[in-house]
Tab-separated table of C-alpha atoms and ligand atoms in Angstrom:
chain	number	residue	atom	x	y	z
A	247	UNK	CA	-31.186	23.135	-1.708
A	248	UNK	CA	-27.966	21.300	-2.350
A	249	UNK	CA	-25.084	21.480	0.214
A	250	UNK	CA	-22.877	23.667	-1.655
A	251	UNK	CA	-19.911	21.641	-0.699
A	252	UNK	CA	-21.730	17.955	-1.538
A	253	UNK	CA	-19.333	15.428	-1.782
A	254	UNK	CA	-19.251	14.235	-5.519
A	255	UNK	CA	-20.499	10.777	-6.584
A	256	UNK	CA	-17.933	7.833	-7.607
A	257	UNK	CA	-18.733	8.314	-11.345
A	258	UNK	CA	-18.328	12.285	-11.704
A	259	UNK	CA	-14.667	11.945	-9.607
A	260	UNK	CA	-14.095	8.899	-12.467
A	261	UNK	CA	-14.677	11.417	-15.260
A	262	UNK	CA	-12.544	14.174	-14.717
A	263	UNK	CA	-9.792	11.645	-14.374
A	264	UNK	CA	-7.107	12.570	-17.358
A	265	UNK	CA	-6.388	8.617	-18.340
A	266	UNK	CA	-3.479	9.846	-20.154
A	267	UNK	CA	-1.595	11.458	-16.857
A	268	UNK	CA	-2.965	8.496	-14.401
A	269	UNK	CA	0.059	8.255	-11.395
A	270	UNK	CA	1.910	4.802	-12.400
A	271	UNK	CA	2.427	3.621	-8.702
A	272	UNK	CA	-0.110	4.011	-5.939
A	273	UNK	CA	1.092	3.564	-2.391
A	274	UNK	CA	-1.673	3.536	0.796
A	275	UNK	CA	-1.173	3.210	4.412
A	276	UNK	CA	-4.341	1.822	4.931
A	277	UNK	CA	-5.014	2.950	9.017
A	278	UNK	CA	-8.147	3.288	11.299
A	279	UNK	CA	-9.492	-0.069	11.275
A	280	UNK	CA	-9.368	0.351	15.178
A	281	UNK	CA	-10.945	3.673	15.543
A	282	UNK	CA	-13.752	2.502	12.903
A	283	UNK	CA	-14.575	-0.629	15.215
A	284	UNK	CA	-14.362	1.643	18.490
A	285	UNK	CA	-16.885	3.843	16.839
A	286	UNK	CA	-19.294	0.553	16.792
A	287	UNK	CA	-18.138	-0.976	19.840
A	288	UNK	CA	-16.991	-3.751	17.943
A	289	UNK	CA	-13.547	-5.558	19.296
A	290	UNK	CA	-10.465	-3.823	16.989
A	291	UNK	CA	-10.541	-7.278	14.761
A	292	UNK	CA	-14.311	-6.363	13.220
A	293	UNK	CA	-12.414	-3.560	12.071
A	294	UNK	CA	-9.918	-5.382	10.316
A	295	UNK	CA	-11.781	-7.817	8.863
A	296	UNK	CA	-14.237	-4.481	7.501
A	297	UNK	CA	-11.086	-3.366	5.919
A	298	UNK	CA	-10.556	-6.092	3.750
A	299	UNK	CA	-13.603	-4.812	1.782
A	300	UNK	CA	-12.037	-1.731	1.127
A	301	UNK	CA	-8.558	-3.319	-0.197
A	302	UNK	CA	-11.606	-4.766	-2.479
A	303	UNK	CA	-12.184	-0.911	-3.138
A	304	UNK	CA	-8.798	0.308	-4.126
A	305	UNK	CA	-7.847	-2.784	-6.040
A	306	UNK	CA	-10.207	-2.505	-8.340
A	307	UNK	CA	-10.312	0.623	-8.341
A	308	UNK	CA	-6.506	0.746	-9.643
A	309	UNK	CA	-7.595	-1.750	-12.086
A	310	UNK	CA	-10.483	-0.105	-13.353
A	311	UNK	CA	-8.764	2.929	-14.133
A	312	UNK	CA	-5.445	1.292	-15.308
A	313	UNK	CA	-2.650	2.085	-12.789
A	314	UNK	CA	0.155	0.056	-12.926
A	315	UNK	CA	1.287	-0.617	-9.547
A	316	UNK	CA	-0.544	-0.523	-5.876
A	317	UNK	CA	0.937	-0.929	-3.240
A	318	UNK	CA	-1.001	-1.565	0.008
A	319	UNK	CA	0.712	-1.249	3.501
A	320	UNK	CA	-0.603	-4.438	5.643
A	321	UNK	CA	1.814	-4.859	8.568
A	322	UNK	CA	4.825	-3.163	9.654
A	323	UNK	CA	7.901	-4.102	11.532
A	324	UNK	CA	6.519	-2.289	15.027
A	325	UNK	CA	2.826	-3.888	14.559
A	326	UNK	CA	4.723	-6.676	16.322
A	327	UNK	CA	4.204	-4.664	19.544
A	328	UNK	CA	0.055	-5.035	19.494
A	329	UNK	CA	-1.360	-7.785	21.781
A	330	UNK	CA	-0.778	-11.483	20.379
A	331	UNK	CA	-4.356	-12.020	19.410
A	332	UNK	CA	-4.570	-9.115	17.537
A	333	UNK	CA	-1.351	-10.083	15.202
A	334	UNK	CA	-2.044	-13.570	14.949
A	335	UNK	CA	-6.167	-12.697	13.781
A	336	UNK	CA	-4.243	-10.154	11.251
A	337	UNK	CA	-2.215	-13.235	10.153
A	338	UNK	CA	-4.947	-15.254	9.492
A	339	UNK	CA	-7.660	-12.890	7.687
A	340	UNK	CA	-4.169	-12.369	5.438
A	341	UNK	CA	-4.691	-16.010	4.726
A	342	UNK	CA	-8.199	-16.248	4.050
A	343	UNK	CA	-8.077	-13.311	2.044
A	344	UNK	CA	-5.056	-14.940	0.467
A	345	UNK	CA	-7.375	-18.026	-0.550
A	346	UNK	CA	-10.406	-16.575	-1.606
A	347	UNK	CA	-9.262	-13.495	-3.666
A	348	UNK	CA	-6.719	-15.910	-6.003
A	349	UNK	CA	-9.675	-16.280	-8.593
A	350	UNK	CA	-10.697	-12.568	-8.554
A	351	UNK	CA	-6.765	-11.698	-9.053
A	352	UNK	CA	-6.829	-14.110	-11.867
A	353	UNK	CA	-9.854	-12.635	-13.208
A	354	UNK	CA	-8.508	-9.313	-13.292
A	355	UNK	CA	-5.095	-9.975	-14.640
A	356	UNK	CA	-3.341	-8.922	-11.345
A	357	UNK	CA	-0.269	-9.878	-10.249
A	358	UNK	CA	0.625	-10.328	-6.772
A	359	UNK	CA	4.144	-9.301	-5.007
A	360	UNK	CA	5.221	-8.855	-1.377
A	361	UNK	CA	7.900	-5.873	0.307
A	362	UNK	CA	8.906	-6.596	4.005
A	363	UNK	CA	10.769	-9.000	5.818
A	364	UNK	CA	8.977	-12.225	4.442
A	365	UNK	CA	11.560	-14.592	5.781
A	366	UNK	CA	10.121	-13.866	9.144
A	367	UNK	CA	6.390	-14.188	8.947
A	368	UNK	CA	4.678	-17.555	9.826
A	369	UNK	CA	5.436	-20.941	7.781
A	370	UNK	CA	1.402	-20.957	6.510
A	371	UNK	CA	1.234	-17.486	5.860
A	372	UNK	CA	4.633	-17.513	3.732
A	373	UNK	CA	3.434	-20.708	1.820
A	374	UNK	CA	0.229	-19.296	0.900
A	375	UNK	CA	1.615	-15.804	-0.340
A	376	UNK	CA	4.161	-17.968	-2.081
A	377	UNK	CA	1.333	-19.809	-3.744
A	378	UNK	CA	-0.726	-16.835	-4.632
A	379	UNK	CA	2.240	-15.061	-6.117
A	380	UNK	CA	3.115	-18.085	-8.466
A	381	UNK	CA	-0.719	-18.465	-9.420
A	382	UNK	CA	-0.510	-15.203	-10.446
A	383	UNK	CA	3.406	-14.453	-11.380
A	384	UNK	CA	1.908	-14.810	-15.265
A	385	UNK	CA	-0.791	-11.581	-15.007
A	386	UNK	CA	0.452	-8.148	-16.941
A	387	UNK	CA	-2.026	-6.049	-15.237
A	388	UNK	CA	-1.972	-4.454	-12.006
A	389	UNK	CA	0.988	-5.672	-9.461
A	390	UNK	CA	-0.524	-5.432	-6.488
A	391	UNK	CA	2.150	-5.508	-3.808
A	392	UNK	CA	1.833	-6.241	0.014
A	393	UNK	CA	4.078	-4.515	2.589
A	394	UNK	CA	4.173	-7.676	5.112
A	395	UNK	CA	6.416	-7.363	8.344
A	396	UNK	CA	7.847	-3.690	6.693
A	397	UNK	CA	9.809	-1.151	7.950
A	398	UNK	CA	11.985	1.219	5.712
A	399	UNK	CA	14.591	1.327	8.308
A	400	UNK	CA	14.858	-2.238	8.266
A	401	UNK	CA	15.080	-1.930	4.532
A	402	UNK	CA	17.708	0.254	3.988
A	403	UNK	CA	19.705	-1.564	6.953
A	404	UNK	CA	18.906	-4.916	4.498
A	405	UNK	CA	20.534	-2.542	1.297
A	406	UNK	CA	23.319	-1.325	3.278
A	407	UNK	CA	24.045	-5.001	4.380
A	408	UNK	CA	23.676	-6.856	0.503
A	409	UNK	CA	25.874	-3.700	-0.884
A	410	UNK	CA	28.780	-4.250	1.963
A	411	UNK	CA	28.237	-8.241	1.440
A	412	UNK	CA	28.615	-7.485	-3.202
A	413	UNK	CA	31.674	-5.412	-1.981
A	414	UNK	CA	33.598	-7.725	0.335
A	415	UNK	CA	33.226	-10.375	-2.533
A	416	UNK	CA	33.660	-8.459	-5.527
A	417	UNK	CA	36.142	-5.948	-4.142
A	418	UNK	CA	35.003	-3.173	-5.054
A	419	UNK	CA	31.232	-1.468	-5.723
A	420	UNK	CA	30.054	1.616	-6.217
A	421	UNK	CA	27.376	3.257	-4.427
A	422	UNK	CA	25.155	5.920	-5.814
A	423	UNK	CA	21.193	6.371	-5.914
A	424	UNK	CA	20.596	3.683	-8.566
A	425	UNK	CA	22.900	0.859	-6.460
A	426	UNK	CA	20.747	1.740	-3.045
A	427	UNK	CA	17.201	1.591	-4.982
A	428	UNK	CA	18.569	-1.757	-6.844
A	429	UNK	CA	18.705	-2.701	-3.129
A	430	UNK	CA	15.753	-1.920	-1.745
A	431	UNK	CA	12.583	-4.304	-1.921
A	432	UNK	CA	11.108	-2.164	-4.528
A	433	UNK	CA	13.973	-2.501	-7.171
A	434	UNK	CA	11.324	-3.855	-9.582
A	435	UNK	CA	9.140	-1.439	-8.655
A	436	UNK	CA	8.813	2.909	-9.765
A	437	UNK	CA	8.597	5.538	-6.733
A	438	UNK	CA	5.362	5.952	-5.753
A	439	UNK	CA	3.806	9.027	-7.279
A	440	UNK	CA	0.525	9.272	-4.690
A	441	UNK	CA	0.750	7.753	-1.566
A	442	UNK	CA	-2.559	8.016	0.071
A	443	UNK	CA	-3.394	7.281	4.205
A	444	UNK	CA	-6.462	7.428	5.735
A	445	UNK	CA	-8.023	8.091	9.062
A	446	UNK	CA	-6.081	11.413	9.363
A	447	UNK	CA	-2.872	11.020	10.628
A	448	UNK	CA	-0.325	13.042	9.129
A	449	UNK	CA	2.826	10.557	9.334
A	450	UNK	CA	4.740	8.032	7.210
A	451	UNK	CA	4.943	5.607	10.287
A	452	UNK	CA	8.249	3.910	8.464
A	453	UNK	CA	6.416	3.570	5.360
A	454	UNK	CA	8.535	3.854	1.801
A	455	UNK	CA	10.445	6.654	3.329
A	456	UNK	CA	13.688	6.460	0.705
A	457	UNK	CA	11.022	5.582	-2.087
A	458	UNK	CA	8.041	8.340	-0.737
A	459	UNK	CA	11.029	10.963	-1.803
A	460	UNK	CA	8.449	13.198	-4.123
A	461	UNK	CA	5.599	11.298	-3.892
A	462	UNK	CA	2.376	13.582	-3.481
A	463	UNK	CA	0.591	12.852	-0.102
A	464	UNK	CA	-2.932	12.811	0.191
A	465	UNK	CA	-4.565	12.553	3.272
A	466	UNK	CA	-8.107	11.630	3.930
A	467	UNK	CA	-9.807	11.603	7.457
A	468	UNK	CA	-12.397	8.600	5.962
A	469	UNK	CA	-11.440	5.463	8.278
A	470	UNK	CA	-9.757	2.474	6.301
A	471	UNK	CA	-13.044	0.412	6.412
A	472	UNK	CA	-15.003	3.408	5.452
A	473	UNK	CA	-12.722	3.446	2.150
A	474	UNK	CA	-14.309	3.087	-1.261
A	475	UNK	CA	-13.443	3.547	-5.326
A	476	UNK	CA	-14.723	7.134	-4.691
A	477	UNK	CA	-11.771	7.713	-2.697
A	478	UNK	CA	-9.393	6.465	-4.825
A	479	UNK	CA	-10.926	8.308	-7.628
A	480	UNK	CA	-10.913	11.796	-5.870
A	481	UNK	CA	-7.384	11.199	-4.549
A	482	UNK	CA	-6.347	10.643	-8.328
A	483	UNK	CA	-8.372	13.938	-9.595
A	484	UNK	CA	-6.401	15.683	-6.483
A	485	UNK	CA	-2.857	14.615	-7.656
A	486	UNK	CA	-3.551	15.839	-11.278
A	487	UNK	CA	-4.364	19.145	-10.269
A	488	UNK	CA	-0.766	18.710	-8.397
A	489	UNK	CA	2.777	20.873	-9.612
A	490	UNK	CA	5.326	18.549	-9.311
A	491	UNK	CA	8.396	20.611	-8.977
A	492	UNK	CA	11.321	17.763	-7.932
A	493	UNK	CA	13.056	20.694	-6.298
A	494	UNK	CA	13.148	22.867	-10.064
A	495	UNK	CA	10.542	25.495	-10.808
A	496	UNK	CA	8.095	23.681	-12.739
A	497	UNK	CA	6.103	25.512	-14.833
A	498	UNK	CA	5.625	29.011	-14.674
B	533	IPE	C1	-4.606	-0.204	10.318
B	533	IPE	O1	-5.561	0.051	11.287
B	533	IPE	C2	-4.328	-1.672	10.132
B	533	IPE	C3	-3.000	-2.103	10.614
B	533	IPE	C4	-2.060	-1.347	11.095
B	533	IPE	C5	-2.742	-3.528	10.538
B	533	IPE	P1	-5.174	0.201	12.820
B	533	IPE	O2	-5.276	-1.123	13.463
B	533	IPE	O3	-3.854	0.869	12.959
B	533	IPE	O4	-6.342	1.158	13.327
B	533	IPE	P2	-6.228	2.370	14.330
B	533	IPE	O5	-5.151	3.265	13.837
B	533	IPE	O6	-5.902	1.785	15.674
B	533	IPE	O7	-7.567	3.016	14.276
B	534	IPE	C1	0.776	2.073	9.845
B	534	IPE	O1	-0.278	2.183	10.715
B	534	IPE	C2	1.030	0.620	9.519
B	534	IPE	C3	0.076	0.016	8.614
B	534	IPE	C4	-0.901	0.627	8.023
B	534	IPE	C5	0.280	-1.385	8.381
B	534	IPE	P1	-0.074	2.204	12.302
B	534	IPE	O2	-1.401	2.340	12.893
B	534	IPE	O3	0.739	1.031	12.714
B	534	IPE	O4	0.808	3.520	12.497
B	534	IPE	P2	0.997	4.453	13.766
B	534	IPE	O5	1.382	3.555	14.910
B	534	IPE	O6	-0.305	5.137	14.015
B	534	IPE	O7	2.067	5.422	13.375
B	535	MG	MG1	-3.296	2.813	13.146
């Protein structure tokens, strides 16, 4: 007898998603590459390099069903702290991943942009997201955007410095919501609706935290590398079934 509580298949979670209500920005912390390589004995780095298979997953995913933006959380401002061979093999499966996804990008009519303190980051690394975001600056599907060296904190500190630095020059500015958002990294870019993190923790870890305002959180204890479309899919059929109130009383 079936397992009452069986796990759907990629393709039923697919159809009962409403294409007409589809959340317009999709924002993941993408965690337990670590944990998934402990599991297997493998050094942390198998993990990571097992994860890029699943960015596979949720990029196409997003462009299968449509959505608009993604935006994938790759390496913050405090992931600094790991062990020096650990950073610089993140660095470098960036790059390769970099170089041999431009064709599938192009392919799929994706776009790619970057959030995070770029300036920072390695000379090759910056030249070859620089080159992959020109190759593709002409795509109107997806935007697929890469938080590289990110921290929120560090972002608003970079608004609040750019909106004292407009003042001093122009004399005068005014700050509301719209001038600190016009600020941020993510001025081109809508709130996320669904932000998404896997491998069960229940934190933002400095992650979009001006931007994750009323996003709807979904949490999934499935390890980054474990990740597939199926996921995605299910976390989009959760979110529809979602009231989102912004603080009113929504429906009823
Ligand atoms: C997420 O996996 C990838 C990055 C932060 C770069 P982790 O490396 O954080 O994996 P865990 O959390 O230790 O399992
Ligand atoms: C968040 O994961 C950062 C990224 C996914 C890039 P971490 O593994 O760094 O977060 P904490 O340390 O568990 O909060
Ligand atoms: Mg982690």
């Amino acid at each position: 007898m079936a397992a009452v509580n069986a796990e759907l298949d990629e393709s039923s979670y697919l159809a009962q998603i409403d294409l007409d209500r589809l959340p317009c920005h999709i924002a993941v912390i993408m965690d337990g590459n670590g944990r998934w390589a402990k599991k297997r004995r493998l050094p942390r780095i198998a993990g990571h390099r097992a994860g890029i298979r699943a960015v596979r997953q949720a990029v196409e995913a997003c462009a299968r069903l449509g959505v608009p933006y993604l935006t994938l959380y790759a390496f913050s401002v405090e992931n600094w702290k790991r062990p020096h061979a650990e950073v610089e093999l993140l660095m470098k499966l960036l790059r390769e991943y970099l170089k041999k996804e431009i064709g599938e990008l192009n392919e799929q009519n994706i776009s790619l942009g970057v959030i995070g303190r770029i300036s920072e980051l390695p000379a090759p690394v910056r030249r070859d997201l620089e080159r992959t975001i020109e190759e593709t600056k002409g795509n109107t599907g997806l935007r697929l955007t890469l938080a590289l060296n990110y921290g929120s904190r560090a972002e608003v500190v970079d608004a609040v410095r750019a909106l004292v630095a407009q003042a001093r020059s122009n004399g005068e500015i005014e700050i509301d919501e719209s001038a600190v958002s016009r600020h941020l990294y993510t001025a081109a870019i809508p709130d996320p609706d669904l932000l998404i993190r896997t491998s069960g923790e229940m934190r933002l870890s400095n992650f979009l935290l001006w931007q994750a305002a009323y996003s709807e959180i979904w949490v999934t204890e499935t390890l980054w590398p474990d990740f597939t479309q199926k996921h995605l899919f299910r976390a989009v059929t959760d979110f529809q079934k979602r009231e989102r109130r912004y603080g009113g009383l929504g429906l009823e």
